[in-house]
């Protein structure tokens, strides 16, 4: 048996037939055995966490019979799955230098024997370093796609999401709508109260929109005082109802950082047409927004 790292799994002489729970903290890569090094090399061929978990599930089946596994990202409810859940499970917290890398639960229909638990723990050591790299890459990508002031997704993220959502809507023949939102007379907030207060207004409006949209909607800061919402599975009527809720909730703001204020937004709405590309889709919403501005602001118009 290879000793590949410090494994704390409690009393495995009597493995619970329903669950073993422990922590995997591997040693340095140079101390790993050949089987684990081979698996680690395979996992390092990608920085995509979904692909890593899929590869890990497939590769460990060369050495151990399992039905499936579920990986939970650290400090998140997001999960990645391989195979299917079953009656018996072994759960492990993955750590490296006291940093949590999430947890993994391995399933199968029959109980794990002690020897199989040891084999599984050894194989899990191969996952830790590739997973650390993939999580670091994921964090870097997310930071690059976030607006530092509001915390919303930025224009780069919008461009990527538009391509994906438009393609999905066309392939599955599903409705997709876009809302382009602009804060009315935003320049006046900066001119009268300074840029710091202007930033406070942007944050307050972004939070109001975020609290109004559905969990399935995607919200972006488009630039300056403009925001964009991508509303999947949403046709014209639903998109206009959402736009009106956003407009009314922003107008209901009476103070920002203790200062009395009056904020309104104008909103342009468009539904994706058959065979329409991302440019034409957003352009129609933009034109509707400009029309709302020309017609007195603080209103929503369909393009």
PDB file of N, CA, C and O in Angstrom, residues 129-197:
ATOM      1  N   UNK A 129      -3.844  18.631  -6.426  1.00  0.00           N
ATOM      2  CA  UNK A 129      -3.057  19.686  -7.095  1.00  0.00           C
ATOM      3  C   UNK A 129      -3.698  20.160  -8.398  1.00  0.00           C
ATOM      4  O   UNK A 129      -3.795  21.384  -8.638  1.00  0.00           O
ATOM      5  N   UNK A 130      -4.148  19.274  -9.279  1.00  0.00           N
ATOM      6  CA  UNK A 130      -4.858  19.752 -10.476  1.00  0.00           C
ATOM      7  C   UNK A 130      -6.101  20.571 -10.135  1.00  0.00           C
ATOM      8  O   UNK A 130      -6.393  21.573 -10.787  1.00  0.00           O
ATOM      9  N   UNK A 131      -6.822  20.160  -9.097  1.00  0.00           N
ATOM     10  CA  UNK A 131      -8.022  20.883  -8.702  1.00  0.00           C
ATOM     11  C   UNK A 131      -7.669  22.264  -8.163  1.00  0.00           C
ATOM     12  O   UNK A 131      -8.361  23.250  -8.461  1.00  0.00           O
ATOM     13  N   UNK A 132      -6.585  22.364  -7.393  1.00  0.00           N
ATOM     14  CA  UNK A 132      -6.144  23.680  -6.901  1.00  0.00           C
ATOM     15  C   UNK A 132      -5.864  24.611  -8.076  1.00  0.00           C
ATOM     16  O   UNK A 132      -6.263  25.784  -8.073  1.00  0.00           O
ATOM     17  N   UNK A 133      -5.190  24.108  -9.115  1.00  0.00           N
ATOM     18  CA  UNK A 133      -4.876  24.926 -10.291  1.00  0.00           C
ATOM     19  C   UNK A 133      -6.146  25.347 -11.025  1.00  0.00           C
ATOM     20  O   UNK A 133      -6.267  26.492 -11.486  1.00  0.00           O
ATOM     21  N   UNK A 134      -7.094  24.423 -11.152  1.00  0.00           N
ATOM     22  CA  UNK A 134      -8.340  24.725 -11.851  1.00  0.00           C
ATOM     23  C   UNK A 134      -9.164  25.761 -11.092  1.00  0.00           C
ATOM     24  O   UNK A 134      -9.768  26.659 -11.689  1.00  0.00           O
ATOM     25  N   UNK A 135      -9.194  25.658  -9.763  1.00  0.00           N
ATOM     26  CA  UNK A 135      -9.927  26.633  -8.957  1.00  0.00           C
ATOM     27  C   UNK A 135      -9.285  28.017  -9.041  1.00  0.00           C
ATOM     28  O   UNK A 135      -9.983  29.037  -9.094  1.00  0.00           O
ATOM     29  N   UNK A 136      -7.951  28.069  -9.066  1.00  0.00           N
ATOM     30  CA  UNK A 136      -7.249  29.353  -9.200  1.00  0.00           C
ATOM     31  C   UNK A 136      -7.554  29.991 -10.548  1.00  0.00           C
ATOM     32  O   UNK A 136      -7.771  31.209 -10.642  1.00  0.00           O
ATOM     33  N   UNK A 137      -7.578  29.171 -11.584  1.00  0.00           N
ATOM     34  CA  UNK A 137      -7.895  29.675 -12.923  1.00  0.00           C
ATOM     35  C   UNK A 137      -9.330  30.183 -12.985  1.00  0.00           C
ATOM     36  O   UNK A 137      -9.594  31.264 -13.533  1.00  0.00           O
ATOM     37  N   UNK A 138     -10.243  29.428 -12.393  1.00  0.00           N
ATOM     38  CA  UNK A 138     -11.654  29.834 -12.364  1.00  0.00           C
ATOM     39  C   UNK A 138     -11.813  31.171 -11.651  1.00  0.00           C
ATOM     40  O   UNK A 138     -12.551  32.048 -12.103  1.00  0.00           O
ATOM     41  N   UNK A 139     -11.111  31.339 -10.528  1.00  0.00           N
ATOM     42  CA  UNK A 139     -11.192  32.589  -9.777  1.00  0.00           C
ATOM     43  C   UNK A 139     -10.645  33.752 -10.594  1.00  0.00           C
ATOM     44  O   UNK A 139     -11.224  34.852 -10.597  1.00  0.00           O
ATOM     45  N   UNK A 140      -9.536  33.529 -11.312  1.00  0.00           N
ATOM     46  CA  UNK A 140      -8.944  34.593 -12.130  1.00  0.00           C
ATOM     47  C   UNK A 140      -9.885  35.007 -13.260  1.00  0.00           C
ATOM     48  O   UNK A 140     -10.041  36.205 -13.553  1.00  0.00           O
ATOM     49  N   UNK A 141     -10.519  34.029 -13.886  1.00  0.00           N
ATOM     50  CA  UNK A 141     -11.469  34.330 -14.967  1.00  0.00           C
ATOM     51  C   UNK A 141     -12.660  35.112 -14.426  1.00  0.00           C
ATOM     52  O   UNK A 141     -13.115  36.083 -15.040  1.00  0.00           O
ATOM     53  N   UNK A 142     -13.163  34.708 -13.255  1.00  0.00           N
ATOM     54  CA  UNK A 142     -14.308  35.398 -12.666  1.00  0.00           C
ATOM     55  C   UNK A 142     -13.962  36.830 -12.284  1.00  0.00           C
ATOM     56  O   UNK A 142     -14.770  37.743 -12.475  1.00  0.00           O
ATOM     57  N   UNK A 143     -12.755  37.039 -11.741  1.00  0.00           N
ATOM     58  CA  UNK A 143     -12.351  38.398 -11.389  1.00  0.00           C
ATOM     59  C   UNK A 143     -12.236  39.274 -12.626  1.00  0.00           C
ATOM     60  O   UNK A 143     -12.601  40.453 -12.603  1.00  0.00           O
ATOM     61  N   UNK A 144     -11.730  38.704 -13.721  1.00  0.00           N
ATOM     62  CA  UNK A 144     -11.573  39.463 -14.963  1.00  0.00           C
ATOM     63  C   UNK A 144     -12.911  39.801 -15.592  1.00  0.00           C
ATOM     64  O   UNK A 144     -13.011  40.744 -16.383  1.00  0.00           O
ATOM     65  N   UNK A 145     -13.943  39.046 -15.257  1.00  0.00           N
ATOM     66  CA  UNK A 145     -15.261  39.266 -15.862  1.00  0.00           C
ATOM     67  C   UNK A 145     -16.211  40.006 -14.925  1.00  0.00           C
ATOM     68  O   UNK A 145     -17.411  40.064 -15.173  1.00  0.00           O
ATOM     69  N   UNK A 146     -15.692  40.576 -13.833  1.00  0.00           N
ATOM     70  CA  UNK A 146     -16.516  41.303 -12.872  1.00  0.00           C
ATOM     71  C   UNK A 146     -16.194  42.793 -12.881  1.00  0.00           C
ATOM     72  O   UNK A 146     -15.025  43.192 -13.009  1.00  0.00           O
ATOM     73  N   UNK A 147     -17.216  43.611 -12.741  1.00  0.00           N
ATOM     74  CA  UNK A 147     -17.038  45.041 -12.568  1.00  0.00           C
ATOM     75  C   UNK A 147     -16.613  45.306 -11.119  1.00  0.00           C
ATOM     76  O   UNK A 147     -17.329  44.916 -10.185  1.00  0.00           O
ATOM     77  N   UNK A 148     -15.465  45.942 -10.900  1.00  0.00           N
ATOM     78  CA  UNK A 148     -14.961  46.092  -9.526  1.00  0.00           C
ATOM     79  C   UNK A 148     -15.828  46.982  -8.638  1.00  0.00           C
ATOM     80  O   UNK A 148     -15.820  46.821  -7.422  1.00  0.00           O
ATOM     81  N   UNK A 149     -16.584  47.913  -9.215  1.00  0.00           N
ATOM     82  CA  UNK A 149     -17.391  48.816  -8.397  1.00  0.00           C
ATOM     83  C   UNK A 149     -18.670  48.149  -7.907  1.00  0.00           C
ATOM     84  O   UNK A 149     -18.969  48.156  -6.714  1.00  0.00           O
ATOM     85  N   UNK A 150     -19.420  47.548  -8.821  1.00  0.00           N
ATOM     86  CA  UNK A 150     -20.734  47.001  -8.466  1.00  0.00           C
ATOM     87  C   UNK A 150     -20.702  45.507  -8.164  1.00  0.00           C
ATOM     88  O   UNK A 150     -21.646  44.974  -7.568  1.00  0.00           O
ATOM     89  N   UNK A 151     -19.640  44.836  -8.598  1.00  0.00           N
ATOM     90  CA  UNK A 151     -19.569  43.394  -8.420  1.00  0.00           C
ATOM     91  C   UNK A 151     -20.354  42.615  -9.460  1.00  0.00           C
ATOM     92  O   UNK A 151     -20.382  41.382  -9.437  1.00  0.00           O
ATOM     93  N   UNK A 152     -20.999  43.317 -10.396  1.00  0.00           N
ATOM     94  CA  UNK A 152     -21.762  42.648 -11.447  1.00  0.00           C
ATOM     95  C   UNK A 152     -20.816  42.129 -12.528  1.00  0.00           C
ATOM     96  O   UNK A 152     -19.666  42.543 -12.641  1.00  0.00           O
ATOM     97  N   UNK A 153     -21.326  41.218 -13.363  1.00  0.00           N
ATOM     98  CA  UNK A 153     -20.584  40.806 -14.542  1.00  0.00           C
ATOM     99  C   UNK A 153     -20.369  42.024 -15.440  1.00  0.00           C
ATOM    100  O   UNK A 153     -21.230  42.919 -15.525  1.00  0.00           O
ATOM    101  N   UNK A 154     -19.223  42.056 -16.153  1.00  0.00           N
ATOM    102  CA  UNK A 154     -18.909  43.210 -16.988  1.00  0.00           C
ATOM    103  C   UNK A 154     -19.207  42.941 -18.467  1.00  0.00           C
ATOM    104  O   UNK A 154     -19.796  41.920 -18.830  1.00  0.00           O
ATOM    105  N   UNK A 155     -18.769  43.857 -19.322  1.00  0.00           N
ATOM    106  CA  UNK A 155     -19.103  43.748 -20.745  1.00  0.00           C
ATOM    107  C   UNK A 155     -18.460  42.525 -21.393  1.00  0.00           C
ATOM    108  O   UNK A 155     -19.041  41.921 -22.289  1.00  0.00           O
ATOM    109  N   UNK A 156     -17.270  42.158 -20.962  1.00  0.00           N
ATOM    110  CA  UNK A 156     -16.631  40.967 -21.499  1.00  0.00           C
ATOM    111  C   UNK A 156     -17.481  39.731 -21.221  1.00  0.00           C
ATOM    112  O   UNK A 156     -17.697  38.888 -22.092  1.00  0.00           O
ATOM    113  N   UNK A 157     -17.998  39.657 -19.995  1.00  0.00           N
ATOM    114  CA  UNK A 157     -18.862  38.534 -19.640  1.00  0.00           C
ATOM    115  C   UNK A 157     -20.163  38.584 -20.427  1.00  0.00           C
ATOM    116  O   UNK A 157     -20.698  37.541 -20.824  1.00  0.00           O
ATOM    117  N   UNK A 158     -20.677  39.787 -20.684  1.00  0.00           N
ATOM    118  CA  UNK A 158     -21.900  39.924 -21.468  1.00  0.00           C
ATOM    119  C   UNK A 158     -21.700  39.390 -22.883  1.00  0.00           C
ATOM    120  O   UNK A 158     -22.561  38.665 -23.406  1.00  0.00           O
ATOM    121  N   UNK A 159     -20.592  39.742 -23.498  1.00  0.00           N
ATOM    122  CA  UNK A 159     -20.330  39.273 -24.867  1.00  0.00           C
ATOM    123  C   UNK A 159     -20.329  37.753 -24.930  1.00  0.00           C
ATOM    124  O   UNK A 159     -20.919  37.154 -25.843  1.00  0.00           O
ATOM    125  N   UNK A 160     -19.684  37.116 -23.964  1.00  0.00           N
ATOM    126  CA  UNK A 160     -19.638  35.650 -23.936  1.00  0.00           C
ATOM    127  C   UNK A 160     -21.020  35.057 -23.673  1.00  0.00           C
ATOM    128  O   UNK A 160     -21.421  34.071 -24.308  1.00  0.00           O
ATOM    129  N   UNK A 161     -21.754  35.657 -22.736  1.00  0.00           N
ATOM    130  CA  UNK A 161     -23.075  35.143 -22.387  1.00  0.00           C
ATOM    131  C   UNK A 161     -24.065  35.321 -23.534  1.00  0.00           C
ATOM    132  O   UNK A 161     -24.924  34.463 -23.767  1.00  0.00           O
ATOM    133  N   UNK A 162     -23.961  36.439 -24.258  1.00  0.00           N
ATOM    134  CA  UNK A 162     -24.842  36.672 -25.398  1.00  0.00           C
ATOM    135  C   UNK A 162     -24.691  35.586 -26.444  1.00  0.00           C
ATOM    136  O   UNK A 162     -25.685  35.045 -26.956  1.00  0.00           O
ATOM    137  N   UNK A 163     -23.448  35.261 -26.782  1.00  0.00           N
ATOM    138  CA  UNK A 163     -23.211  34.217 -27.775  1.00  0.00           C
ATOM    139  C   UNK A 163     -23.833  32.895 -27.333  1.00  0.00           C
ATOM    140  O   UNK A 163     -24.489  32.201 -28.111  1.00  0.00           O
ATOM    141  N   UNK A 164     -23.632  32.551 -26.054  1.00  0.00           N
ATOM    142  CA  UNK A 164     -24.140  31.282 -25.533  1.00  0.00           C
ATOM    143  C   UNK A 164     -25.664  31.270 -25.477  1.00  0.00           C
ATOM    144  O   UNK A 164     -26.308  30.315 -25.924  1.00  0.00           O
ATOM    145  N   UNK A 165     -26.265  32.329 -24.936  1.00  0.00           N
ATOM    146  CA  UNK A 165     -27.716  32.362 -24.745  1.00  0.00           C
ATOM    147  C   UNK A 165     -28.466  32.466 -26.071  1.00  0.00           C
ATOM    148  O   UNK A 165     -29.525  31.841 -26.243  1.00  0.00           O
ATOM    149  N   UNK A 166     -27.940  33.237 -27.008  1.00  0.00           N
ATOM    150  CA  UNK A 166     -28.586  33.355 -28.319  1.00  0.00           C
ATOM    151  C   UNK A 166     -28.520  32.023 -29.062  1.00  0.00           C
ATOM    152  O   UNK A 166     -29.513  31.579 -29.656  1.00  0.00           O
ATOM    153  N   UNK A 167     -27.364  31.389 -29.026  1.00  0.00           N
ATOM    154  CA  UNK A 167     -27.231  30.077 -29.673  1.00  0.00           C
ATOM    155  C   UNK A 167     -28.193  29.058 -29.055  1.00  0.00           C
ATOM    156  O   UNK A 167     -28.860  28.299 -29.772  1.00  0.00           O
ATOM    157  N   UNK A 168     -28.289  29.048 -27.734  1.00  0.00           N
ATOM    158  CA  UNK A 168     -29.178  28.114 -27.047  1.00  0.00           C
ATOM    159  C   UNK A 168     -30.639  28.389 -27.394  1.00  0.00           C
ATOM    160  O   UNK A 168     -31.424  27.455 -27.639  1.00  0.00           O
ATOM    161  N   UNK A 169     -31.016  29.663 -27.423  1.00  0.00           N
ATOM    162  CA  UNK A 169     -32.400  30.019 -27.745  1.00  0.00           C
ATOM    163  C   UNK A 169     -32.769  29.589 -29.157  1.00  0.00           C
ATOM    164  O   UNK A 169     -33.878  29.086 -29.401  1.00  0.00           O
ATOM    165  N   UNK A 170     -31.844  29.769 -30.099  1.00  0.00           N
ATOM    166  CA  UNK A 170     -32.113  29.360 -31.481  1.00  0.00           C
ATOM    167  C   UNK A 170     -32.212  27.839 -31.594  1.00  0.00           C
ATOM    168  O   UNK A 170     -33.120  27.315 -32.257  1.00  0.00           O
ATOM    169  N   UNK A 171     -31.291  27.130 -30.962  1.00  0.00           N
ATOM    170  CA  UNK A 171     -31.274  25.668 -31.096  1.00  0.00           C
ATOM    171  C   UNK A 171     -32.493  25.029 -30.451  1.00  0.00           C
ATOM    172  O   UNK A 171     -33.042  24.063 -30.972  1.00  0.00           O
ATOM    173  N   UNK A 172     -32.920  25.556 -29.312  1.00  0.00           N
ATOM    174  CA  UNK A 172     -34.037  24.956 -28.590  1.00  0.00           C
ATOM    175  C   UNK A 172     -35.364  25.667 -28.841  1.00  0.00           C
ATOM    176  O   UNK A 172     -36.394  25.300 -28.266  1.00  0.00           O
ATOM    177  N   UNK A 173     -35.332  26.671 -29.716  1.00  0.00           N
ATOM    178  CA  UNK A 173     -36.527  27.450 -30.073  1.00  0.00           C
ATOM    179  C   UNK A 173     -37.217  27.957 -28.797  1.00  0.00           C
ATOM    180  O   UNK A 173     -38.396  27.703 -28.535  1.00  0.00           O
ATOM    181  N   UNK A 174     -36.437  28.668 -27.992  1.00  0.00           N
ATOM    182  CA  UNK A 174     -36.935  29.224 -26.735  1.00  0.00           C
ATOM    183  C   UNK A 174     -36.899  30.746 -26.791  1.00  0.00           C
ATOM    184  O   UNK A 174     -36.011  31.330 -27.428  1.00  0.00           O
ATOM    185  N   UNK A 175     -37.830  31.426 -26.116  1.00  0.00           N
ATOM    186  CA  UNK A 175     -37.796  32.894 -26.105  1.00  0.00           C
ATOM    187  C   UNK A 175     -36.630  33.420 -25.270  1.00  0.00           C
ATOM    188  O   UNK A 175     -36.267  32.832 -24.251  1.00  0.00           O
ATOM    189  N   UNK A 176     -36.057  34.517 -25.710  1.00  0.00           N
ATOM    190  CA  UNK A 176     -34.965  35.186 -24.994  1.00  0.00           C
ATOM    191  C   UNK A 176     -35.162  36.683 -25.171  1.00  0.00           C
ATOM    192  O   UNK A 176     -35.375  37.156 -26.292  1.00  0.00           O
ATOM    193  N   UNK A 177     -35.090  37.433 -24.095  1.00  0.00           N
ATOM    194  CA  UNK A 177     -35.253  38.881 -24.162  1.00  0.00           C
ATOM    195  C   UNK A 177     -34.073  39.582 -23.505  1.00  0.00           C
ATOM    196  O   UNK A 177     -33.382  39.012 -22.652  1.00  0.00           O
ATOM    197  N   UNK A 178     -33.847  40.823 -23.926  1.00  0.00           N
ATOM    198  CA  UNK A 178     -32.782  41.635 -23.351  1.00  0.00           C
ATOM    199  C   UNK A 178     -33.360  42.965 -22.901  1.00  0.00           C
ATOM    200  O   UNK A 178     -34.243  43.529 -23.557  1.00  0.00           O
ATOM    201  N   UNK A 179     -32.909  43.446 -21.750  1.00  0.00           N
ATOM    202  CA  UNK A 179     -33.280  44.760 -21.230  1.00  0.00           C
ATOM    203  C   UNK A 179     -32.012  45.601 -21.139  1.00  0.00           C
ATOM    204  O   UNK A 179     -31.021  45.173 -20.527  1.00  0.00           O
ATOM    205  N   UNK A 180     -32.012  46.777 -21.760  1.00  0.00           N
ATOM    206  CA  UNK A 180     -30.909  47.723 -21.639  1.00  0.00           C
ATOM    207  C   UNK A 180     -31.403  48.879 -20.766  1.00  0.00           C
ATOM    208  O   UNK A 180     -32.384  49.551 -21.104  1.00  0.00           O
ATOM    209  N   UNK A 181     -30.736  49.099 -19.649  1.00  0.00           N
ATOM    210  CA  UNK A 181     -31.201  50.021 -18.604  1.00  0.00           C
ATOM    211  C   UNK A 181     -30.205  51.160 -18.456  1.00  0.00           C
ATOM    212  O   UNK A 181     -28.992  50.925 -18.345  1.00  0.00           O
ATOM    213  N   UNK A 182     -30.699  52.385 -18.436  1.00  0.00           N
ATOM    214  CA  UNK A 182     -29.820  53.549 -18.300  1.00  0.00           C
ATOM    215  C   UNK A 182     -30.358  54.465 -17.203  1.00  0.00           C
ATOM    216  O   UNK A 182     -31.557  54.753 -17.154  1.00  0.00           O
ATOM    217  N   UNK A 183     -29.467  54.906 -16.311  1.00  0.00           N
ATOM    218  CA  UNK A 183     -29.861  55.834 -15.246  1.00  0.00           C
ATOM    219  C   UNK A 183     -30.084  57.213 -15.857  1.00  0.00           C
ATOM    220  O   UNK A 183     -29.206  57.760 -16.537  1.00  0.00           O
ATOM    221  N   UNK A 184     -31.254  57.792 -15.628  1.00  0.00           N
ATOM    222  CA  UNK A 184     -31.593  59.098 -16.193  1.00  0.00           C
ATOM    223  C   UNK A 184     -30.780  60.205 -15.535  1.00  0.00           C
ATOM    224  O   UNK A 184     -30.620  60.234 -14.316  1.00  0.00           O
ATOM    225  N   UNK A 185     -30.281  61.091 -16.384  1.00  0.00           N
ATOM    226  CA  UNK A 185     -29.550  62.289 -15.934  1.00  0.00           C
ATOM    227  C   UNK A 185     -28.461  61.949 -14.904  1.00  0.00           C
ATOM    228  O   UNK A 185     -28.288  62.642 -13.897  1.00  0.00           O
ATOM    229  N   UNK A 186     -27.720  60.890 -15.181  1.00  0.00           N
ATOM    230  CA  UNK A 186     -26.699  60.445 -14.214  1.00  0.00           C
ATOM    231  C   UNK A 186     -25.600  61.488 -14.030  1.00  0.00           C
ATOM    232  O   UNK A 186     -25.058  61.645 -12.937  1.00  0.00           O
ATOM    233  N   UNK A 187     -25.258  62.202 -15.101  1.00  0.00           N
ATOM    234  CA  UNK A 187     -24.183  63.199 -15.018  1.00  0.00           C
ATOM    235  C   UNK A 187     -24.457  64.231 -13.927  1.00  0.00           C
ATOM    236  O   UNK A 187     -23.526  64.735 -13.284  1.00  0.00           O
ATOM    237  N   UNK A 188     -25.735  64.506 -13.677  1.00  0.00           N
ATOM    238  CA  UNK A 188     -26.082  65.508 -12.660  1.00  0.00           C
ATOM    239  C   UNK A 188     -25.657  65.061 -11.267  1.00  0.00           C
ATOM    240  O   UNK A 188     -25.274  65.901 -10.429  1.00  0.00           O
ATOM    241  N   UNK A 189     -25.697  63.766 -10.991  1.00  0.00           N
ATOM    242  CA  UNK A 189     -25.267  63.276  -9.672  1.00  0.00           C
ATOM    243  C   UNK A 189     -23.783  63.553  -9.461  1.00  0.00           C
ATOM    244  O   UNK A 189     -23.365  63.968  -8.378  1.00  0.00           O
ATOM    245  N   UNK A 190     -22.991  63.334 -10.498  1.00  0.00           N
ATOM    246  CA  UNK A 190     -21.555  63.614 -10.397  1.00  0.00           C
ATOM    247  C   UNK A 190     -21.285  65.107 -10.298  1.00  0.00           C
ATOM    248  O   UNK A 190     -20.445  65.557  -9.502  1.00  0.00           O
ATOM    249  N   UNK A 191     -21.990  65.899 -11.121  1.00  0.00           N
ATOM    250  CA  UNK A 191     -21.744  67.345 -11.152  1.00  0.00           C
ATOM    251  C   UNK A 191     -22.159  68.025  -9.847  1.00  0.00           C
ATOM    252  O   UNK A 191     -21.470  68.926  -9.355  1.00  0.00           O
ATOM    253  N   UNK A 192     -23.278  67.585  -9.264  1.00  0.00           N
ATOM    254  CA  UNK A 192     -23.810  68.258  -8.080  1.00  0.00           C
ATOM    255  C   UNK A 192     -23.220  67.736  -6.772  1.00  0.00           C
ATOM    256  O   UNK A 192     -23.082  68.491  -5.807  1.00  0.00           O
ATOM    257  N   UNK A 193     -22.883  66.458  -6.734  1.00  0.00           N
ATOM    258  CA  UNK A 193     -22.469  65.866  -5.457  1.00  0.00           C
ATOM    259  C   UNK A 193     -21.092  65.189  -5.505  1.00  0.00           C
ATOM    260  O   UNK A 193     -20.635  64.692  -4.474  1.00  0.00           O
ATOM    261  N   UNK A 194     -20.460  65.138  -6.656  1.00  0.00           N
ATOM    262  CA  UNK A 194     -19.134  64.531  -6.758  1.00  0.00           C
ATOM    263  C   UNK A 194     -19.195  63.095  -7.245  1.00  0.00           C
ATOM    264  O   UNK A 194     -20.237  62.419  -7.168  1.00  0.00           O
ATOM    265  N   UNK A 195     -18.066  62.613  -7.740  1.00  0.00           N
ATOM    266  CA  UNK A 195     -18.013  61.272  -8.327  1.00  0.00           C
ATOM    267  C   UNK A 195     -18.201  60.168  -7.295  1.00  0.00           C
ATOM    268  O   UNK A 195     -18.700  59.086  -7.625  1.00  0.00           O
ATOM    269  N   UNK A 196     -17.813  60.433  -6.059  1.00  0.00           N
ATOM    270  CA  UNK A 196     -17.997  59.410  -5.024  1.00  0.00           C
ATOM    271  C   UNK A 196     -19.485  59.113  -4.827  1.00  0.00           C
ATOM    272  O   UNK A 196     -19.887  57.953  -4.686  1.00  0.00           O
ATOM    273  N   UNK A 197     -20.299  60.167  -4.832  1.00  0.00           N
ATOM    274  CA  UNK A 197     -21.740  59.952  -4.704  1.00  0.00           C
ATOM    275  C   UNK A 197     -22.292  59.294  -5.961  1.00  0.00           C
ATOM    276  O   UNK A 197     -23.211  58.469  -5.891  1.00  0.00           O
TER     277      UNK A 197
END
